[in-house]
Amino acid sequence: MLNWDYFTLLDSLTIARSRRHIEKYYNVNAIGSFPTRLKPINIKETIDAKDEFPPLEKINNEILRLRLAVYSPMQYILPHKRAIYNEKYDTKVANGRIFKQTDRENNLVYLMKSNLLKRLESSIHSFSLTLENIIHQIDSHIQKIDQYDPKNETIGDINDIDMEDPDLEDALIGSKVKIFIKDMDLIRWKQDLLYDREILAKLLAQARRITPDRDKKLLALKKVIQNKIENPINGQNKKLLIFTAFADTAKYLYENLHEWIYRQFGLHSAVVTGSDHPKTTLKMKKVDFNNVLMNFSPISKERAKVMPEMKEEIDILIATDCISEGQNLQDCDYLVNYDIHWNPVRIIQRFGRIDRIGSKNERIQLVNFWPSLELDEYINLVNRVKDRMTILDISSTGEENVIADNSNEMKDLEYRRKQLEKLQNEVIDLEDISGNISLTDFTLDDFRMDLLNFMKEHKEAVEKAPLGLFSITVNKNEKLKDEIKPGVIFCLKQIDHVTSSNEQNALHPYYLVYVREDGTVLYNHVHVKKILDLYRSLCNGKKEVERDLYEAFYQETKNGKDMGQYKALLEKAVEDIVGKIDQQITLNIFSLGNLDSLVTNANTSLQDFEIISYLIIKG
């Protein structure tokens, strides 16, 4: 339904090929195959080796109790001052609706509660740091309230003064959204800040007791590392890639693993995040992002050409999702998700770093660390955060719930549950995700590269080729037996291409149409990518004609004199194109434009097209 200008832009900026796409349409015998995916290993561990830390359910109940007043100061503005601040900070959007600053704060509180749960699932260390940060913010606000001088109440209205005046710093709270302390219900706000602080301090005291030697999840990861190194799945390959969603967790893992790994196994490790400088135990001239990855996967990164003097390698790499896309790390055969990302696409992208053509490994393994609950129970914990926020939102504003309307993440909890559940049993592809559209459905870079390579040797022949060339082939790809049927793929060109049909045709004024033998249009010009994929699978790499097919064809058509069957199929192809053009013109009539030209251009017929080439597909 989108204009093809969008896909033209997409095509010019992206290169996308999924594993399934390559296996289906490419000759893997020529370019190399993918490694075999072993069944995922799933690990569920509690937090504390001594089992003294409260269970997730109890921690979640404490998180639910939080008011997080430090993130919602607008809720504490004195009643007679609220209209002034609403006018200043509320945003008017389309259809006369208003997006209130109080709604933004409610969303922030909800996100912070969800984030606390996700940080706890990632690592107890990450959870502790978040608690410390919130407590620090609360303390600074309480200090500001305690140091507030009532004399500042003589300051004028918020709309009458310069909010950036440094002399007013002590009289204001907030950075982007600034509020006069004198305009707030300080007794109630401080009361709620202290209430939050008490809960957070209790949680922090419990979390701090979990030292690395008591961190059961960290201890389980050590067992995974040791087992991988002592029992490699491909020869003596000891490489292992560990992903986590949070930089705090990545640094925590490196700090508590790198010395143990080198001392116990004599192997080098490294950490890469998007926020800090990489670290590694391997001595290098320059420790940066690219050098660390090159020394972790020296074969795929062709290190010998750049660093011929380097002999040692990095075997254990800890990283955040800053490397989950666009990196070739297939020297590695073992990937650990130390925490599970909500988005299943992210997990697939992570595994795609080692699940690549050209891998030297026969097998690859995925290990997933899950919360110490059943997936349904964990989803319910997250859902309860949303439900509690819904109650608070309605009770405070009396209006429809903003979170329920705008939080797509919460709306598709059931969808994510199903996908995450599937990931426990198998490694899924992007195409397996319900409702997902892959970029490989739209980008044409494969065919552009094929053309460029072909033109290097055959440019003159292509330029001098007459119109109406044809070829005959048969499908030998079992994977495509349900998609390729006997028929003809026509490539046509609209001679006087005045009709603006390019909105639905990426190749305008050229048209590709795949017609079955019985006259049914299997794929029309709207499905350019699909037809080209099938065409490529049928023809790419073939240099010899299939003589038996041609002999049968000439016998069938009396040496090309009786082409009635193929003319009928051509007419069906043109009818379909014309029908789609007329349909588009009809739709365009109801949009802005020149009505006279639209009506004039509607008379499109068979005579408006010429045959560039056609491919006959036999059964």
XYZ file of C-alpha atoms in Angstrom:
619
model
C 0.000 0.000 0.000
C 3.009 2.305 0.421
C 4.376 4.405 -2.404
C 7.379 2.755 -4.049
C 9.433 5.876 -3.388
C 9.691 4.575 0.165
C 11.099 1.230 -0.992
C 13.427 2.936 -3.456
C 14.898 4.888 -0.559
C 15.013 1.754 1.584
C 16.735 -0.152 -1.210
C 19.381 2.539 -1.615
C 20.278 2.496 2.086
C 19.999 -1.140 3.151
C 21.491 -4.544 2.447
C 19.499 -7.364 3.998
C 19.696 -11.101 3.493
C 18.268 -13.566 5.985
C 19.511 -17.119 6.427
C 16.308 -18.576 5.035
C 16.368 -16.221 2.048
C 19.911 -17.272 1.143
C 19.203 -20.987 1.603
C 16.110 -20.685 -0.564
C 17.315 -18.595 -3.492
C 21.100 -19.061 -3.560
C 23.300 -21.978 -4.541
C 24.767 -22.745 -1.121
C 27.016 -25.422 -2.658
C 28.850 -22.625 -4.458
C 28.915 -19.955 -1.743
C 29.124 -22.189 1.331
C 26.514 -23.400 3.780
C 25.397 -22.271 7.210
C 26.457 -24.121 10.366
C 23.980 -26.470 12.034
C 22.053 -24.911 14.917
C 22.003 -27.038 18.034
C 18.938 -26.926 20.269
C 19.150 -23.929 22.645
C 20.285 -24.527 26.219
C 18.019 -22.769 28.740
C 19.223 -21.852 32.223
C 17.071 -20.544 35.091
C 18.849 -19.461 38.242
C 17.804 -17.698 41.417
C 19.774 -14.643 42.495
C 21.449 -15.708 45.737
C 23.555 -18.841 46.221
C 22.565 -18.769 49.912
C 18.873 -18.326 49.001
C 18.534 -15.392 51.399
C 17.565 -12.790 48.792
C 13.786 -12.398 48.426
C 12.137 -14.070 45.403
C 11.253 -12.005 42.326
C 7.578 -11.976 43.266
C 8.320 -10.275 46.586
C 10.744 -7.780 45.035
C 8.131 -6.927 42.441
C 5.581 -6.229 45.173
C 8.015 -3.750 46.713
C 8.550 -2.096 43.303
C 4.773 -1.825 42.896
C 4.529 0.037 46.214
C 6.874 2.765 44.993
C 5.390 6.147 44.125
C 8.664 7.416 42.581
C 7.681 10.943 43.482
C 11.093 12.191 42.345
C 9.970 11.600 38.730
C 6.534 13.212 39.050
C 6.882 16.686 40.615
C 3.911 18.037 38.599
C 1.645 15.901 40.784
C 2.658 17.994 43.815
C 2.021 21.504 42.472
C -0.408 23.463 44.649
C -3.976 23.363 43.232
C -4.209 27.113 42.534
C -0.915 27.004 40.560
C -1.583 23.952 38.357
C -3.269 25.829 35.507
C -0.165 28.023 35.015
C 2.175 25.025 34.740
C -0.244 23.038 32.573
C -0.353 25.964 30.150
C 3.443 26.154 30.074
C 4.355 22.475 29.751
C 1.383 20.657 28.182
C 1.694 19.995 24.444
C -1.138 20.529 22.001
C -1.275 17.792 19.357
C -3.520 16.967 16.390
C -7.322 17.010 16.612
C -7.223 19.495 19.478
C -5.928 16.877 21.931
C -3.471 17.792 24.653
C -0.584 15.636 25.799
C -0.143 16.582 29.418
C 3.137 16.823 31.265
C 1.546 14.825 34.091
C 0.945 12.024 31.548
C 4.603 12.125 30.556
C 5.559 11.782 34.199
C 3.172 8.861 34.670
C 4.767 7.118 31.705
C 8.228 7.775 33.115
C 7.268 6.298 36.485
C 5.875 3.218 34.739
C 9.031 2.830 32.634
C 11.245 3.161 35.704
C 9.326 0.433 37.527
C 9.566 -1.864 34.503
C 13.243 -0.991 34.171
C 13.922 -1.944 37.793
C 12.502 -5.390 37.111
C 14.557 -5.749 33.906
C 17.736 -4.587 35.653
C 17.190 -7.164 38.391
C 16.714 -9.857 35.776
C 19.975 -8.762 34.113
C 22.202 -8.746 37.215
C 22.016 -7.940 40.897
C 24.863 -5.472 40.312
C 22.895 -3.543 37.674
C 19.862 -3.521 39.979
C 21.967 -2.104 42.841
C 23.377 0.693 40.693
C 19.890 1.753 39.607
C 18.681 1.785 43.222
C 21.695 3.877 44.247
C 21.027 6.352 41.456
C 17.360 6.829 42.388
C 18.213 7.198 46.098
C 20.854 9.811 45.207
C 18.265 11.804 43.234
C 15.784 11.577 46.121
C 18.421 12.746 48.613
C 19.340 15.750 46.488
C 15.663 16.779 46.232
C 15.084 16.341 49.970
C 18.176 18.445 50.628
C 16.821 21.148 48.339
C 13.486 21.116 50.150
C 15.213 21.347 53.552
C 17.435 24.203 52.404
C 14.590 26.117 50.794
C 14.318 29.703 52.047
C 10.653 30.880 52.284
C 11.862 34.396 51.498
C 11.965 33.326 47.841
C 8.181 33.313 47.846
C 8.429 36.962 46.807
C 9.603 35.862 43.349
C 7.058 36.597 40.617
C 5.073 34.262 38.389
C 6.886 31.527 36.433
C 5.969 33.171 33.134
C 7.443 36.526 34.186
C 11.036 35.550 34.939
C 14.083 34.022 33.182
C 14.080 30.333 34.063
C 17.782 30.051 33.179
C 18.855 32.732 35.644
C 21.558 31.065 37.836
C 20.441 33.182 40.803
C 17.148 31.290 40.800
C 18.742 27.830 40.932
C 17.956 27.345 44.631
C 14.335 28.348 44.070
C 13.665 25.865 41.267
C 13.612 22.102 40.844
C 13.935 20.197 37.582
C 16.096 20.601 34.463
C 13.882 20.811 31.361
C 10.631 21.089 33.284
C 11.337 23.703 35.954
C 9.017 24.308 38.882
C 9.232 26.886 41.652
C 9.634 25.147 45.008
C 7.306 27.790 46.462
C 4.533 26.504 44.141
C 4.699 22.953 45.480
C 3.072 21.093 48.331
C 6.432 20.472 50.000
C 5.053 18.575 52.991
C 3.297 15.974 50.825
C 6.142 15.751 48.295
C 8.822 15.250 50.965
C 6.613 12.686 52.683
C 6.374 10.638 49.465
C 10.086 11.053 48.732
C 10.918 9.662 52.168
C 8.400 6.864 51.638
C 10.141 5.855 48.382
C 13.564 6.179 49.938
C 12.708 3.784 52.745
C 11.597 1.062 50.292
C 14.575 1.610 47.976
C 17.092 1.626 50.848
C 15.696 -1.685 52.090
C 16.004 -3.219 48.612
C 19.529 -1.837 48.234
C 20.650 -3.269 51.575
C 19.381 -6.693 50.488
C 21.017 -6.395 47.051
C 24.408 -5.326 48.443
C 24.639 -8.546 50.431
C 24.856 -10.470 47.142
C 28.592 -10.313 46.502
C 30.031 -11.900 43.334
C 30.829 -15.125 45.193
C 27.104 -15.342 46.143
C 25.765 -14.280 42.736
C 24.196 -17.550 41.608
C 23.665 -16.381 38.034
C 27.315 -15.338 37.717
C 28.391 -18.704 39.146
C 26.181 -20.470 36.596
C 27.825 -18.453 33.797
C 31.231 -19.589 35.055
C 30.072 -23.189 34.705
C 28.907 -22.507 31.150
C 32.272 -20.956 30.265
C 34.222 -23.802 31.847
C 32.113 -26.454 30.132
C 32.502 -24.727 26.753
C 36.277 -24.450 27.080
C 36.757 -28.003 28.345
C 34.238 -29.538 25.926
C 34.362 -27.539 22.673
C 31.729 -28.406 20.059
C 33.998 -27.754 17.048
C 37.547 -29.070 17.303
C 39.434 -26.919 19.782
C 37.334 -23.790 19.291
C 37.026 -22.143 22.710
C 35.450 -18.885 21.612
C 32.346 -17.654 23.418
C 30.258 -14.486 22.935
C 28.197 -13.194 25.892
C 25.419 -10.633 25.295
C 23.657 -8.470 27.862
C 21.224 -5.574 27.444
C 22.977 -3.332 29.997
C 26.481 -1.853 29.955
C 26.580 -2.052 33.781
C 26.096 -5.811 33.621
C 28.699 -6.197 30.861
C 31.338 -4.334 32.925
C 30.379 -6.324 36.043
C 30.851 -9.615 34.191
C 34.216 -8.575 32.784
C 35.495 -7.373 36.167
C 34.583 -10.680 37.779
C 35.590 -13.035 34.961
C 38.657 -11.814 33.084
C 41.262 -12.683 35.746
C 39.614 -16.046 36.455
C 39.489 -16.908 32.743
C 43.162 -16.049 32.198
C 44.351 -17.730 35.396
C 42.244 -20.888 34.940
C 42.457 -21.378 31.175
C 45.131 -19.022 29.861
C 42.613 -17.328 27.561
C 42.090 -13.652 26.836
C 38.746 -11.888 27.302
C 37.318 -8.475 26.438
C 34.283 -6.247 26.978
C 32.628 -3.940 24.434
C 29.784 -1.544 25.211
C 28.402 1.455 23.392
C 29.085 3.825 26.286
C 32.650 3.073 27.470
C 36.061 2.371 26.032
C 36.608 -1.367 25.382
C 38.819 -3.360 27.744
C 40.773 -6.560 27.150
C 43.493 -8.701 28.730
C 45.160 -9.086 25.313
C 48.061 -6.701 24.809
C 47.411 -4.535 21.755
C 48.904 -1.326 20.395
C 45.489 0.293 20.328
C 42.480 -1.017 22.239
C 39.429 0.181 20.352
C 36.096 -1.205 19.148
C 37.276 -2.538 15.774
C 40.564 -3.986 17.013
C 38.855 -5.902 19.810
C 36.353 -7.457 17.390
C 39.120 -8.235 14.876
C 41.132 -10.076 17.507
C 38.055 -11.962 18.658
C 37.184 -13.138 15.134
C 40.479 -12.889 13.207
C 39.528 -15.212 10.320
C 36.216 -13.576 9.400
C 37.716 -10.121 9.960
C 40.853 -11.023 7.935
C 43.201 -9.906 10.688
C 46.275 -11.358 8.946
C 46.068 -8.624 6.302
C 45.959 -5.807 8.854
C 47.815 -7.164 11.905
C 50.207 -9.865 10.628
C 52.271 -9.571 13.799
C 49.380 -10.600 16.087
C 49.391 -14.258 17.091
C 47.212 -14.393 20.229
C 43.443 -13.991 20.142
C 40.528 -12.952 22.342
C 38.386 -16.002 23.129
C 35.719 -14.625 25.474
C 33.875 -11.464 24.414
C 31.277 -9.741 26.613
C 29.144 -7.187 24.788
C 25.948 -5.170 24.724
C 23.668 -4.865 21.702
C 26.033 -2.298 20.189
C 27.446 -5.238 18.177
C 24.200 -7.153 17.634
C 23.946 -5.930 14.031
C 26.323 -5.776 11.087
C 29.263 -7.702 12.574
C 30.841 -10.896 11.196
C 31.967 -12.860 14.243
C 31.546 -16.390 12.888
C 34.919 -17.576 14.226
C 32.851 -18.022 17.398
C 30.465 -20.969 17.740
C 28.885 -20.354 21.163
C 26.607 -17.443 22.135
C 25.154 -16.711 25.578
C 22.227 -14.370 26.218
C 22.923 -13.408 29.835
C 19.567 -11.630 29.892
C 16.621 -11.997 27.545
C 15.692 -8.926 25.514
C 11.946 -8.218 25.313
C 12.186 -7.950 21.564
C 12.701 -11.415 19.990
C 14.148 -9.739 16.876
C 17.061 -8.521 19.003
C 17.828 -12.095 20.115
C 17.769 -13.277 16.494
C 20.104 -10.437 15.521
C 22.492 -11.403 18.310
C 22.682 -15.008 17.151
C 23.139 -13.780 13.592
C 26.669 -12.628 14.533
C 27.844 -16.275 14.518
C 25.138 -17.872 12.342
C 26.708 -16.828 9.054
C 27.882 -18.222 5.740
C 31.602 -18.793 5.769
C 31.656 -20.089 9.335
C 34.464 -22.544 9.967
C 32.225 -24.291 12.501
C 29.967 -27.230 11.770
C 27.745 -26.545 14.787
C 26.739 -23.453 16.749
C 25.132 -23.243 20.176
C 22.781 -20.728 21.777
C 22.496 -20.495 25.589
C 19.714 -18.411 27.148
C 19.532 -17.275 30.774
C 15.889 -16.845 31.831
C 14.314 -15.389 34.994
C 13.906 -17.949 37.759
C 10.164 -18.164 37.060
C 7.984 -19.738 34.463
C 7.556 -17.395 31.512
C 3.850 -16.881 32.213
C 4.622 -15.893 35.813
C 7.264 -13.420 34.682
C 4.951 -11.872 32.078
C 2.353 -11.494 34.838
C 4.877 -9.640 37.013
C 5.511 -7.137 34.231
C 1.803 -6.882 33.511
C 1.061 -6.090 37.155
C 3.311 -3.029 36.907
C 1.118 -1.794 34.057
C -2.100 -2.618 35.907
C -0.990 -0.777 39.031
C -0.016 2.249 36.948
C -3.444 2.161 35.279
C -5.175 2.357 38.670
C -2.958 5.253 39.773
C -3.473 7.098 36.499
C -7.258 6.881 36.599
C -7.446 7.791 40.271
C -5.204 10.833 39.836
C -6.642 12.282 36.606
C -10.077 10.694 36.279
C -9.426 10.351 32.555
C -8.741 7.496 30.167
C -5.557 5.603 30.865
C -2.674 7.108 28.901
C -0.412 4.123 29.447
C -2.913 1.602 28.113
C -3.406 3.725 24.986
C 0.213 4.505 24.213
C 2.360 1.663 25.504
C 2.766 -0.715 22.573
C 5.120 -2.838 24.623
C 2.395 -3.702 27.085
C -0.213 -4.243 24.389
C 1.799 -7.019 22.784
C 2.849 -8.870 25.942
C 1.007 -11.965 24.754
C 2.690 -11.753 21.348
C 6.118 -11.500 22.975
C 5.327 -14.335 25.355
C 4.636 -16.661 22.431
C 7.806 -15.670 20.605
C 9.993 -15.938 23.721
C 8.456 -19.303 24.510
C 9.379 -20.470 21.016
C 12.952 -19.290 21.546
C 13.290 -21.713 24.451
C 12.957 -24.660 22.082
C 14.540 -23.506 18.821
C 16.480 -20.762 17.109
C 13.910 -18.907 15.037
C 14.405 -16.782 11.936
C 13.076 -13.278 11.343
C 10.547 -14.776 8.932
C 9.191 -16.962 11.748
C 8.102 -13.961 13.795
C 4.384 -13.503 13.361
C 3.532 -10.377 11.403
C 7.157 -9.493 10.701
C 8.176 -8.055 7.330
C 11.835 -8.500 6.489
C 13.888 -5.934 4.607
C 14.807 -8.790 2.270
C 11.254 -8.493 0.932
C 12.074 -5.106 -0.585
C 15.778 -4.548 -1.243
C 17.047 -5.213 -4.773
C 20.778 -5.073 -4.085
C 21.220 -8.810 -4.852
C 20.060 -8.335 -8.408
C 21.977 -5.111 -8.879
C 25.220 -6.885 -7.951
C 24.379 -9.797 -10.277
C 23.822 -7.317 -13.098
C 27.054 -5.410 -12.460
C 29.080 -8.642 -12.461
C 27.334 -9.874 -15.606
C 27.837 -6.587 -17.463
C 31.599 -6.702 -16.897
C 31.812 -9.521 -19.441
C 28.640 -9.158 -21.504
C 27.918 -5.425 -21.759
C 28.089 -5.285 -25.561
C 25.920 -8.365 -25.997
C 23.238 -6.957 -23.708
C 23.213 -3.583 -25.457
C 22.811 -5.222 -28.891
C 20.274 -7.848 -27.776
C 17.008 -7.718 -29.752
C 13.587 -7.453 -28.128
C 11.599 -10.608 -27.521
C 14.417 -12.907 -26.396
C 13.211 -15.971 -24.541
C 14.564 -18.945 -22.669
C 13.175 -22.209 -21.308
C 13.983 -23.816 -17.989
C 12.626 -26.177 -15.369
C 12.610 -25.894 -11.583
C 15.058 -28.241 -9.850
C 14.908 -26.589 -6.434
C 12.776 -28.744 -4.112
C 12.405 -25.885 -1.649
C 10.519 -23.890 -4.290
C 8.281 -26.600 -5.694
C 5.209 -25.022 -4.067
C 6.012 -21.541 -5.400
C 7.206 -22.234 -8.940
C 4.564 -23.565 -11.326
C 4.705 -24.225 -15.105
C 4.038 -20.965 -16.949
C 5.792 -17.843 -18.244
C 7.489 -14.853 -16.616
C 7.060 -11.883 -18.961
C 9.202 -8.757 -18.892
C 7.269 -5.983 -20.651
C 7.849 -2.294 -21.228
C 5.117 0.328 -21.422
C 5.934 2.247 -24.616
C 4.266 5.583 -23.908
C 4.598 5.410 -20.138
C 2.460 8.416 -19.360
C 0.324 6.609 -16.814
C 1.591 7.241 -13.304
C 1.608 3.642 -12.142
C 5.100 3.794 -10.681
C 3.575 4.177 -7.212
C 3.013 0.408 -7.195
C 5.855 -0.671 -9.530
C 9.501 -0.382 -8.582
C 10.628 -1.040 -12.191
C 8.283 1.372 -14.033
C 8.037 1.586 -17.063
C 9.061 -2.111 -17.042
C 6.691 -4.784 -15.767
C 7.284 -8.332 -14.563
C 4.314 -10.727 -14.556
C 4.353 -14.464 -13.794
C 1.429 -16.269 -15.505
C 0.650 -19.960 -15.021
C -0.093 -22.281 -17.946
C -3.829 -22.102 -17.201
C -3.807 -18.286 -17.510
C -3.850 -17.550 -13.772
C -1.578 -14.660 -12.772
C 0.605 -16.146 -10.041
C 2.552 -12.938 -9.274
C 2.034 -9.521 -10.893
C 4.173 -6.398 -11.191
C 3.442 -5.392 -7.601
C 5.469 -8.442 -6.476
C 8.709 -7.393 -8.173
C 11.014 -8.792 -5.491
C 9.257 -12.148 -5.376
C 9.409 -12.655 -9.153
C 13.074 -11.633 -9.279
C 13.907 -14.064 -6.470
C 12.235 -16.915 -8.356
C 13.862 -15.819 -11.620
C 17.263 -15.773 -9.949
C 16.800 -19.223 -8.467
C 15.774 -20.633 -11.862
C 18.485 -19.035 -13.993
C 21.469 -17.661 -12.100
C 24.702 -19.472 -12.905
C 23.287 -21.458 -15.807
C 25.347 -21.006 -18.983
C 24.171 -23.912 -21.158
C 20.767 -24.257 -22.813
C 18.647 -27.263 -21.899
C 18.372 -28.729 -25.417
C 15.657 -31.273 -24.653
C 13.366 -28.459 -23.458
C 13.965 -26.428 -26.629
C 13.366 -29.422 -28.889
C 10.034 -30.085 -27.145
C 9.132 -26.369 -27.409
C 9.812 -26.143 -31.169
C 7.879 -29.323 -31.743
C 4.969 -27.966 -29.675
C 4.899 -24.589 -31.516
C 5.790 -25.898 -35.004
C 9.142 -24.123 -34.916
C 7.642 -21.000 -33.422
C 4.881 -20.552 -35.990
C 2.059 -21.522 -33.627
C 2.480 -19.293 -30.537
C -1.233 -19.000 -29.763
C -0.890 -20.483 -26.267
C 1.837 -17.999 -25.306
C 0.015 -15.060 -26.895
C -3.002 -15.913 -24.733
C -0.779 -15.896 -21.631
C 0.702 -12.553 -22.730
C -2.791 -11.086 -23.025
C -3.572 -12.291 -19.494
C -0.397 -10.598 -18.255
C -1.267 -7.282 -19.938
C -4.884 -7.487 -18.731
C -3.607 -7.784 -15.177
C -1.226 -4.835 -15.585
C -3.934 -2.667 -17.168
C -6.386 -3.645 -14.438
C -3.943 -2.619 -11.728
C -3.160 0.655 -13.525
C -6.855 1.490 -13.911
C -7.411 0.627 -10.252
C -4.601 2.980 -9.246
C -5.977 5.725 -11.505
C -9.406 5.338 -9.885
C -7.835 5.723 -6.470
C -5.847 8.749 -7.654
C -9.041 10.482 -8.802
C -9.957 10.871 -5.149
C -6.614 12.494 -4.320
C -5.227 15.895 -5.270
C -4.049 16.154 -8.880
C -5.026 16.828 -12.475
C -8.275 14.943 -13.086
C -8.185 15.535 -16.873
C -4.794 13.841 -17.288
C -5.851 10.911 -15.137
C -8.918 10.249 -17.281
C -6.979 10.711 -20.530
C -4.304 8.207 -19.496
C -6.751 5.488 -18.520
C -6.955 3.978 -22.039
C -4.073 1.502 -21.725
C -4.072 -1.647 -23.919
C -1.915 -4.451 -25.316
C -0.525 -2.137 -28.014
C 1.012 0.065 -25.308
C 3.513 -2.656 -24.342
C 6.473 -4.331 -25.999
C 8.045 -7.623 -24.983
C 11.569 -7.278 -23.656
C 11.980 -10.979 -22.850
C 10.130 -13.948 -21.437
C 11.070 -17.061 -19.527
C 9.101 -20.266 -20.135
C 8.984 -22.562 -17.115
C 8.190 -26.205 -17.775
C 6.943 -28.737 -15.231
